[in-house]
Amino acid sequence: MVSRAELFRSCVSDLELYGADSAQFDTLCIFQDMLGDKNPLFKPAEPVPPDIEARIRDLVHARTQGQPLQYLLGKWEFFGYPFFVGSGVLIPRPDTEILIEQVLDICKAQYSGAPRIADLCSGSGCIAVTLKNLLPHADVCAVEISDTAIGFIQKNAQLNHADIRIVKGDVLSVQTADVLGSFDIIVSNPPYLSQQDMDSLQAEVRCEPSLALFGGQDGLDFYRAMTPLWKNHLNPNGWLCYEYGLGQHDDVKSILAGNGFQNITLRRDLAGIIRTAAAQITEVI
Ligand code: GLN
């Protein structure tokens, strides 16, 4: 039987051949998952049973074909919580954790009770479920159009014991908004990649659903359409919180300001990119 250390070296070199810049990290994640051991290399001489070796090699092979690591593992962490992920759903990104922090800060300052929160374009449900985990009294609703993604939201809500409402709907439709009523906070990480971004996607990102990525020619279609629609579904002094992409902050800010939002606050992600906006509606429309 091959030892853990031998197999590790062989997998890393296969991944390096394919050009992965995270060959060691990817191999470690696959080992942790397949061997059920957080520190698999603490026992380098331990033999790897042939069936497990075969599964590890299959995953490494799939990785060399450009499959995202997160899809291969089937689970990924967001804000310290576990989420099921797989084909048909956007993989939660650390950038989005800033959006969670921004909502938490608004809740701390303004909503000590049970805020009503909607997460639009919920995807895996990582935003809705994390907010419910952190704000157990909040009434959280996740809105999503894709049946595949809704399946993931349901599983992720169960996995995290998060009692959220899951609604299938198009966030650009008046009917969806009317059914849902009004909220204190509406949060969204909508598709925001431009046509140019889509044309130059990394192989891994090309495996993710374009429905969750493509935001029209300049990437801003969702902000233009969602802002006027959903501002009518905010309670007085309520907040709209968005994630957006690199270089989109001025446009998103002017869309918000043009729709009467005030107190617009932008935040940077861990990479220093201006990534989120929170904006308050101070008049009843
Ligand atoms: N952050 C994702 C990316 O850069 C895009 C997510 C989105 O469009 N909401 O690939």
mmCIF file of C-alpha atoms and ligand atoms in Angstrom:
data_model
loop_
_atom_site.group_PDB
_atom_site.id
_atom_site.type_symbol
_atom_site.label_atom_id
_atom_site.label_comp_id
_atom_site.label_asym_id
_atom_site.label_seq_id
_atom_site.Cartn_x
_atom_site.Cartn_y
_atom_site.Cartn_z
ATOM 1 C CA MET A 1 0.000 0.000 0.000
ATOM 2 C CA VAL A 2 1.162 3.500 -0.747
ATOM 3 C CA SER A 3 1.964 5.731 2.236
ATOM 4 C CA ARG A 4 0.162 8.995 2.859
ATOM 5 C CA ALA A 5 3.367 10.946 2.181
ATOM 6 C CA GLU A 6 4.055 9.133 -1.107
ATOM 7 C CA LEU A 7 0.504 9.597 -2.329
ATOM 8 C CA PHE A 8 0.558 13.257 -1.272
ATOM 9 C CA ARG A 9 3.714 13.929 -3.276
ATOM 10 C CA SER A 10 2.314 12.156 -6.311
ATOM 11 C CA CYS A 11 -1.003 14.095 -6.191
ATOM 12 C CA VAL A 12 0.755 17.446 -5.738
ATOM 13 C CA SER A 13 2.985 16.742 -8.712
ATOM 14 C CA ASP A 14 -0.050 15.741 -10.880
ATOM 15 C CA LEU A 15 -1.768 18.995 -9.945
ATOM 16 C CA GLU A 16 1.375 21.030 -10.550
ATOM 17 C CA LEU A 17 1.676 19.496 -13.999
ATOM 18 C CA TYR A 18 -1.813 20.726 -14.747
ATOM 19 C CA GLY A 19 -0.718 24.149 -13.568
ATOM 20 C CA ALA A 20 -2.678 24.519 -10.337
ATOM 21 C CA ASP A 21 -1.151 27.274 -8.206
ATOM 22 C CA SER A 22 -2.726 25.730 -5.110
ATOM 23 C CA ALA A 23 -1.612 22.123 -5.620
ATOM 24 C CA GLN A 24 -0.554 21.539 -1.994
ATOM 25 C CA PHE A 25 -3.650 23.184 -0.543
ATOM 26 C CA ASP A 26 -5.993 21.287 -2.886
ATOM 27 C CA THR A 27 -4.309 17.969 -2.132
ATOM 28 C CA LEU A 28 -4.455 18.633 1.597
ATOM 29 C CA CYS A 29 -8.206 19.423 1.404
ATOM 30 C CA ILE A 30 -8.837 16.232 -0.579
ATOM 31 C CA PHE A 31 -6.794 14.171 1.927
ATOM 32 C CA GLN A 32 -8.607 15.713 4.906
ATOM 33 C CA ASP A 33 -11.940 14.905 3.350
ATOM 34 C CA MET A 34 -11.170 11.388 2.106
ATOM 35 C CA LEU A 35 -9.183 10.268 5.157
ATOM 36 C CA GLY A 36 -11.442 12.011 7.678
ATOM 37 C CA ASP A 37 -8.366 13.473 9.350
ATOM 38 C CA LYS A 38 -7.711 17.200 9.850
ATOM 39 C CA ASN A 39 -3.956 16.604 9.945
ATOM 40 C CA PRO A 40 -3.395 13.736 7.505
ATOM 41 C CA LEU A 41 0.341 14.384 7.213
ATOM 42 C CA PHE A 42 0.986 13.978 10.919
ATOM 43 C CA LYS A 43 1.106 10.260 10.052
ATOM 44 C CA PRO A 44 3.159 10.316 6.839
ATOM 45 C CA ALA A 45 4.039 6.601 6.866
ATOM 46 C CA GLU A 46 0.438 5.436 7.416
ATOM 47 C CA PRO A 47 -0.670 3.240 4.498
ATOM 48 C CA VAL A 48 -3.611 4.422 2.427
ATOM 49 C CA PRO A 49 -6.136 1.643 1.682
ATOM 50 C CA PRO A 50 -6.424 0.996 -2.076
ATOM 51 C CA ASP A 51 -10.106 2.004 -2.323
ATOM 52 C CA ILE A 52 -9.370 5.359 -0.650
ATOM 53 C CA GLU A 53 -6.294 5.848 -2.818
ATOM 54 C CA ALA A 54 -8.471 5.285 -5.911
ATOM 55 C CA ARG A 55 -11.023 7.861 -4.720
ATOM 56 C CA ILE A 56 -8.297 10.390 -3.948
ATOM 57 C CA ARG A 57 -6.759 9.883 -7.398
ATOM 58 C CA ASP A 58 -10.200 10.291 -9.018
ATOM 59 C CA LEU A 59 -10.706 13.634 -7.262
ATOM 60 C CA VAL A 60 -7.227 14.830 -8.193
ATOM 61 C CA HIS A 61 -7.899 13.788 -11.787
ATOM 62 C CA ALA A 62 -11.202 15.706 -11.828
ATOM 63 C CA ARG A 63 -9.341 18.705 -10.422
ATOM 64 C CA THR A 64 -6.848 18.502 -13.294
ATOM 65 C CA GLN A 65 -9.868 18.678 -15.628
ATOM 66 C CA GLY A 66 -10.722 22.095 -14.166
ATOM 67 C CA GLN A 67 -13.492 21.085 -11.727
ATOM 68 C CA PRO A 68 -13.581 23.488 -8.758
ATOM 69 C CA LEU A 69 -12.179 21.973 -5.576
ATOM 70 C CA GLN A 70 -15.310 22.999 -3.699
ATOM 71 C CA TYR A 71 -17.587 21.021 -6.029
ATOM 72 C CA LEU A 72 -15.363 17.963 -5.681
ATOM 73 C CA LEU A 73 -15.466 18.124 -1.902
ATOM 74 C CA GLY A 74 -19.208 18.849 -1.955
ATOM 75 C CA LYS A 75 -18.950 21.117 1.086
ATOM 76 C CA TRP A 76 -17.311 24.450 1.773
ATOM 77 C CA GLU A 77 -17.080 26.820 4.702
ATOM 78 C CA PHE A 78 -18.506 30.314 4.776
ATOM 79 C CA PHE A 79 -18.225 32.549 7.844
ATOM 80 C CA GLY A 80 -17.168 29.433 9.769
ATOM 81 C CA TYR A 81 -20.324 27.492 8.872
ATOM 82 C CA PRO A 82 -20.519 24.444 6.581
ATOM 83 C CA PHE A 83 -22.404 24.625 3.261
ATOM 84 C CA PHE A 84 -23.169 21.989 0.675
ATOM 85 C CA VAL A 85 -22.072 23.088 -2.779
ATOM 86 C CA GLY A 86 -22.100 21.426 -6.164
ATOM 87 C CA SER A 87 -22.796 21.838 -9.813
ATOM 88 C CA GLY A 88 -25.517 24.439 -10.409
ATOM 89 C CA VAL A 89 -24.786 26.687 -7.435
ATOM 90 C CA LEU A 90 -22.360 29.555 -6.870
ATOM 91 C CA ILE A 91 -19.541 28.673 -4.468
ATOM 92 C CA PRO A 92 -19.568 30.961 -1.399
ATOM 93 C CA ARG A 93 -16.635 33.415 -1.515
ATOM 94 C CA PRO A 94 -14.799 35.007 1.412
ATOM 95 C CA ASP A 95 -15.522 38.440 -0.191
ATOM 96 C CA THR A 96 -19.169 37.970 0.725
ATOM 97 C CA GLU A 97 -18.306 37.742 4.428
ATOM 98 C CA ILE A 98 -17.943 41.557 4.368
ATOM 99 C CA LEU A 99 -21.589 41.799 3.381
ATOM 100 C CA ILE A 100 -22.549 39.722 6.427
ATOM 101 C CA GLU A 101 -20.489 42.005 8.673
ATOM 102 C CA GLN A 102 -22.160 45.068 7.223
ATOM 103 C CA VAL A 103 -25.630 43.649 7.921
ATOM 104 C CA LEU A 104 -24.601 42.636 11.440
ATOM 105 C CA ASP A 105 -23.385 46.175 12.161
ATOM 106 C CA ILE A 106 -26.698 47.630 10.974
ATOM 107 C CA CYS A 107 -28.574 45.189 13.201
ATOM 108 C CA LYS A 108 -26.417 46.050 16.210
ATOM 109 C CA ALA A 109 -27.000 49.771 15.722
ATOM 110 C CA GLN A 110 -30.651 49.772 14.745
ATOM 111 C CA TYR A 111 -32.454 46.475 15.227
ATOM 112 C CA SER A 112 -32.126 44.907 18.625
ATOM 113 C CA GLY A 113 -35.390 42.981 18.204
ATOM 114 C CA ALA A 114 -36.317 40.705 15.348
ATOM 115 C CA PRO A 115 -35.514 42.350 12.023
ATOM 116 C CA ARG A 116 -37.149 41.102 8.856
ATOM 117 C CA ILE A 117 -34.392 40.305 6.382
ATOM 118 C CA ALA A 118 -34.597 39.172 2.745
ATOM 119 C CA ASP A 119 -31.667 37.651 0.862
ATOM 120 C CA LEU A 120 -32.270 38.042 -2.875
ATOM 121 C CA CYS A 121 -30.493 35.741 -5.374
ATOM 122 C CA SER A 122 -29.707 33.465 -2.465
ATOM 123 C CA GLY A 123 -27.771 30.769 -4.387
ATOM 124 C CA SER A 124 -26.425 28.254 -1.866
ATOM 125 C CA GLY A 125 -28.236 30.186 0.873
ATOM 126 C CA CYS A 126 -24.925 31.093 2.525
ATOM 127 C CA ILE A 127 -26.021 34.676 3.311
ATOM 128 C CA ALA A 128 -29.512 33.831 4.564
ATOM 129 C CA VAL A 129 -28.386 30.844 6.648
ATOM 130 C CA THR A 130 -25.387 32.662 8.146
ATOM 131 C CA LEU A 131 -27.540 35.658 9.113
ATOM 132 C CA LYS A 132 -30.096 33.349 10.741
ATOM 133 C CA ASN A 133 -27.283 31.554 12.615
ATOM 134 C CA LEU A 134 -25.936 34.851 13.920
ATOM 135 C CA LEU A 135 -29.280 36.581 14.487
ATOM 136 C CA PRO A 136 -31.533 33.802 15.788
ATOM 137 C CA HIS A 137 -34.462 36.178 16.380
ATOM 138 C CA ALA A 138 -34.420 37.580 12.868
ATOM 139 C CA ASP A 139 -37.071 36.581 10.392
ATOM 140 C CA VAL A 140 -34.993 35.603 7.348
ATOM 141 C CA CYS A 141 -36.277 34.888 3.881
ATOM 142 C CA ALA A 142 -34.189 33.529 0.982
ATOM 143 C CA VAL A 143 -35.366 34.211 -2.579
ATOM 144 C CA GLU A 144 -33.975 32.200 -5.467
ATOM 145 C CA ILE A 145 -35.074 31.388 -9.010
ATOM 146 C CA SER A 146 -33.083 28.201 -9.709
ATOM 147 C CA ASP A 147 -34.568 24.867 -8.587
ATOM 148 C CA THR A 148 -31.085 23.394 -8.213
ATOM 149 C CA ALA A 149 -30.015 26.245 -5.951
ATOM 150 C CA ILE A 150 -33.249 25.967 -3.939
ATOM 151 C CA GLY A 151 -32.370 22.317 -3.273
ATOM 152 C CA PHE A 152 -29.022 23.471 -1.885
ATOM 153 C CA ILE A 153 -30.639 26.194 0.262
ATOM 154 C CA GLN A 154 -32.963 23.598 1.794
ATOM 155 C CA LYS A 155 -30.090 21.236 2.574
ATOM 156 C CA ASN A 156 -27.943 24.076 3.933
ATOM 157 C CA ALA A 157 -30.722 25.380 6.159
ATOM 158 C CA GLN A 158 -31.136 21.861 7.579
ATOM 159 C CA LEU A 159 -27.405 21.330 7.981
ATOM 160 C CA ASN A 160 -27.175 24.528 10.026
ATOM 161 C CA HIS A 161 -30.527 24.119 11.810
ATOM 162 C CA ALA A 162 -31.511 27.509 10.426
ATOM 163 C CA ASP A 163 -35.234 28.109 10.326
ATOM 164 C CA ILE A 164 -35.522 30.359 7.265
ATOM 165 C CA ARG A 165 -38.263 30.892 4.708
ATOM 166 C CA ILE A 166 -37.285 29.787 1.199
ATOM 167 C CA VAL A 167 -39.177 31.310 -1.713
ATOM 168 C CA LYS A 168 -38.797 30.422 -5.367
ATOM 169 C CA GLY A 169 -39.078 33.575 -7.384
ATOM 170 C CA ASP A 170 -37.581 36.019 -9.818
ATOM 171 C CA VAL A 171 -36.168 38.969 -7.887
ATOM 172 C CA LEU A 172 -36.818 41.197 -10.906
ATOM 173 C CA SER A 173 -40.559 40.542 -10.842
ATOM 174 C CA VAL A 174 -43.097 42.786 -9.137
ATOM 175 C CA GLN A 175 -45.178 39.714 -8.283
ATOM 176 C CA THR A 176 -42.331 38.160 -6.277
ATOM 177 C CA ALA A 177 -41.793 41.411 -4.388
ATOM 178 C CA ASP A 178 -45.539 41.811 -3.708
ATOM 179 C CA VAL A 179 -45.856 38.278 -2.320
ATOM 180 C CA LEU A 180 -42.974 38.863 0.074
ATOM 181 C CA GLY A 181 -44.126 42.109 1.702
ATOM 182 C CA SER A 182 -41.690 44.481 3.346
ATOM 183 C CA PHE A 183 -38.393 44.157 5.152
ATOM 184 C CA ASP A 184 -36.044 46.029 7.441
ATOM 185 C CA ILE A 185 -32.996 44.849 5.531
ATOM 186 C CA ILE A 186 -32.698 43.544 1.993
ATOM 187 C CA VAL A 187 -29.355 41.996 1.164
ATOM 188 C CA SER A 188 -28.137 40.670 -2.157
ATOM 189 C CA ASN A 189 -25.100 39.329 -3.959
ATOM 190 C CA PRO A 190 -26.623 39.342 -7.443
ATOM 191 C CA PRO A 191 -24.876 38.255 -10.650
ATOM 192 C CA TYR A 192 -22.520 41.111 -11.492
ATOM 193 C CA LEU A 193 -19.949 39.960 -14.036
ATOM 194 C CA SER A 194 -19.860 41.918 -17.305
ATOM 195 C CA GLN A 195 -19.712 40.380 -20.780
ATOM 196 C CA GLN A 196 -15.983 41.087 -20.793
ATOM 197 C CA ASP A 197 -15.552 39.289 -17.442
ATOM 198 C CA MET A 198 -17.542 36.319 -18.760
ATOM 199 C CA ASP A 199 -15.287 36.102 -21.811
ATOM 200 C CA SER A 200 -12.193 35.729 -19.654
ATOM 201 C CA LEU A 201 -13.357 33.468 -16.829
ATOM 202 C CA GLN A 202 -10.979 31.039 -15.123
ATOM 203 C CA ALA A 203 -11.676 27.380 -15.999
ATOM 204 C CA GLU A 204 -13.053 26.715 -12.494
ATOM 205 C CA VAL A 205 -15.445 29.676 -12.548
ATOM 206 C CA ARG A 206 -16.703 28.522 -15.965
ATOM 207 C CA CYS A 207 -18.049 25.445 -14.135
ATOM 208 C CA GLU A 208 -20.312 27.676 -12.027
ATOM 209 C CA PRO A 209 -23.770 28.627 -13.312
ATOM 210 C CA SER A 210 -23.728 31.672 -15.594
ATOM 211 C CA LEU A 211 -27.177 32.466 -14.169
ATOM 212 C CA ALA A 212 -25.386 33.327 -10.919
ATOM 213 C CA LEU A 213 -22.561 35.251 -12.560
ATOM 214 C CA PHE A 214 -23.685 37.244 -15.587
ATOM 215 C CA GLY A 215 -25.082 40.687 -14.853
ATOM 216 C CA GLY A 216 -25.529 41.962 -18.421
ATOM 217 C CA GLN A 217 -23.209 43.880 -20.745
ATOM 218 C CA ASP A 218 -21.669 46.041 -17.990
ATOM 219 C CA GLY A 219 -22.603 43.715 -15.102
ATOM 220 C CA LEU A 220 -24.996 46.216 -13.517
ATOM 221 C CA ASP A 221 -28.393 45.032 -14.809
ATOM 222 C CA PHE A 222 -29.522 43.615 -11.476
ATOM 223 C CA TYR A 223 -28.693 46.770 -9.496
ATOM 224 C CA ARG A 224 -30.553 48.923 -12.025
ATOM 225 C CA ALA A 225 -33.646 46.713 -11.911
ATOM 226 C CA MET A 226 -33.680 45.609 -8.266
ATOM 227 C CA THR A 227 -33.100 48.983 -6.628
ATOM 228 C CA PRO A 228 -36.297 50.772 -7.816
ATOM 229 C CA LEU A 229 -38.355 47.631 -7.304
ATOM 230 C CA TRP A 230 -37.239 46.626 -3.822
ATOM 231 C CA LYS A 231 -36.988 50.114 -2.308
ATOM 232 C CA ASN A 232 -40.792 49.939 -2.195
ATOM 233 C CA HIS A 233 -40.472 46.864 -0.009
ATOM 234 C CA LEU A 234 -38.299 48.414 2.676
ATOM 235 C CA ASN A 235 -39.755 49.578 5.956
ATOM 236 C CA PRO A 236 -39.069 53.260 6.823
ATOM 237 C CA ASN A 237 -35.348 53.663 7.633
ATOM 238 C CA GLY A 238 -34.686 50.220 6.195
ATOM 239 C CA TRP A 239 -31.475 49.229 4.438
ATOM 240 C CA LEU A 240 -30.479 47.780 1.099
ATOM 241 C CA CYS A 241 -27.094 46.009 1.132
ATOM 242 C CA TYR A 242 -25.313 44.885 -2.007
ATOM 243 C CA GLU A 243 -22.167 43.069 -2.988
ATOM 244 C CA TYR A 244 -20.672 44.041 -6.373
ATOM 245 C CA GLY A 245 -17.510 43.540 -8.392
ATOM 246 C CA LEU A 246 -14.199 45.259 -8.850
ATOM 247 C CA GLY A 247 -14.643 48.835 -10.091
ATOM 248 C CA GLN A 248 -18.455 48.863 -9.851
ATOM 249 C CA HIS A 249 -18.709 50.893 -6.628
ATOM 250 C CA ASP A 250 -19.262 54.325 -8.221
ATOM 251 C CA ASP A 251 -22.019 53.006 -10.491
ATOM 252 C CA VAL A 252 -23.772 51.096 -7.714
ATOM 253 C CA LYS A 253 -23.513 54.131 -5.458
ATOM 254 C CA SER A 254 -25.097 56.391 -8.059
ATOM 255 C CA ILE A 255 -27.889 53.876 -8.734
ATOM 256 C CA LEU A 256 -28.639 53.877 -4.988
ATOM 257 C CA ALA A 257 -28.435 57.670 -4.693
ATOM 258 C CA GLY A 258 -30.571 58.101 -7.827
ATOM 259 C CA ASN A 259 -33.262 56.009 -6.155
ATOM 260 C CA GLY A 260 -33.365 58.210 -3.071
ATOM 261 C CA PHE A 261 -31.142 56.143 -0.791
ATOM 262 C CA GLN A 262 -29.038 57.951 1.793
ATOM 263 C CA ASN A 263 -26.233 57.161 4.229
ATOM 264 C CA ILE A 264 -24.516 55.079 1.582
ATOM 265 C CA THR A 265 -21.547 53.268 3.107
ATOM 266 C CA LEU A 266 -19.063 51.291 1.028
ATOM 267 C CA ARG A 267 -16.719 48.642 2.384
ATOM 268 C CA ARG A 268 -13.574 46.942 1.170
ATOM 269 C CA ASP A 269 -13.039 43.196 1.175
ATOM 270 C CA LEU A 270 -9.953 41.475 2.557
ATOM 271 C CA ALA A 271 -8.142 42.008 -0.744
ATOM 272 C CA GLY A 272 -8.759 45.772 -0.476
ATOM 273 C CA ILE A 273 -11.399 45.852 -3.245
ATOM 274 C CA ILE A 274 -14.413 48.096 -2.594
ATOM 275 C CA ARG A 275 -16.958 45.326 -2.489
ATOM 276 C CA THR A 276 -20.198 46.189 -0.657
ATOM 277 C CA ALA A 277 -22.640 49.038 -0.135
ATOM 278 C CA ALA A 278 -25.272 49.606 2.521
ATOM 279 C CA ALA A 279 -27.824 52.343 1.874
ATOM 280 C CA GLN A 280 -30.790 53.580 3.873
ATOM 281 C CA ILE A 281 -34.188 54.638 2.678
ATOM 282 C CA THR A 282 -35.204 57.458 4.964
ATOM 283 C CA GLU A 283 -38.489 58.441 3.352
ATOM 284 C CA VAL A 284 -41.624 56.385 2.947
ATOM 285 C CA ILE A 285 -42.399 56.088 -0.720
HETATM 286 N N1 GLN B 1 -17.552 36.914 -7.013
HETATM 287 C C1 GLN B 1 -17.871 36.122 -8.161
HETATM 288 C C2 GLN B 1 -16.679 36.053 -9.109
HETATM 289 O O1 GLN B 1 -15.878 36.926 -9.120
HETATM 290 C C3 GLN B 1 -19.092 36.683 -8.870
HETATM 291 C C4 GLN B 1 -20.290 36.515 -8.036
HETATM 292 C C5 GLN B 1 -21.438 37.277 -8.554
HETATM 293 O O2 GLN B 1 -21.552 37.565 -9.755
HETATM 294 N N2 GLN B 1 -22.291 37.621 -7.666
HETATM 295 O O3 GLN B 1 -16.530 35.103 -9.837
#
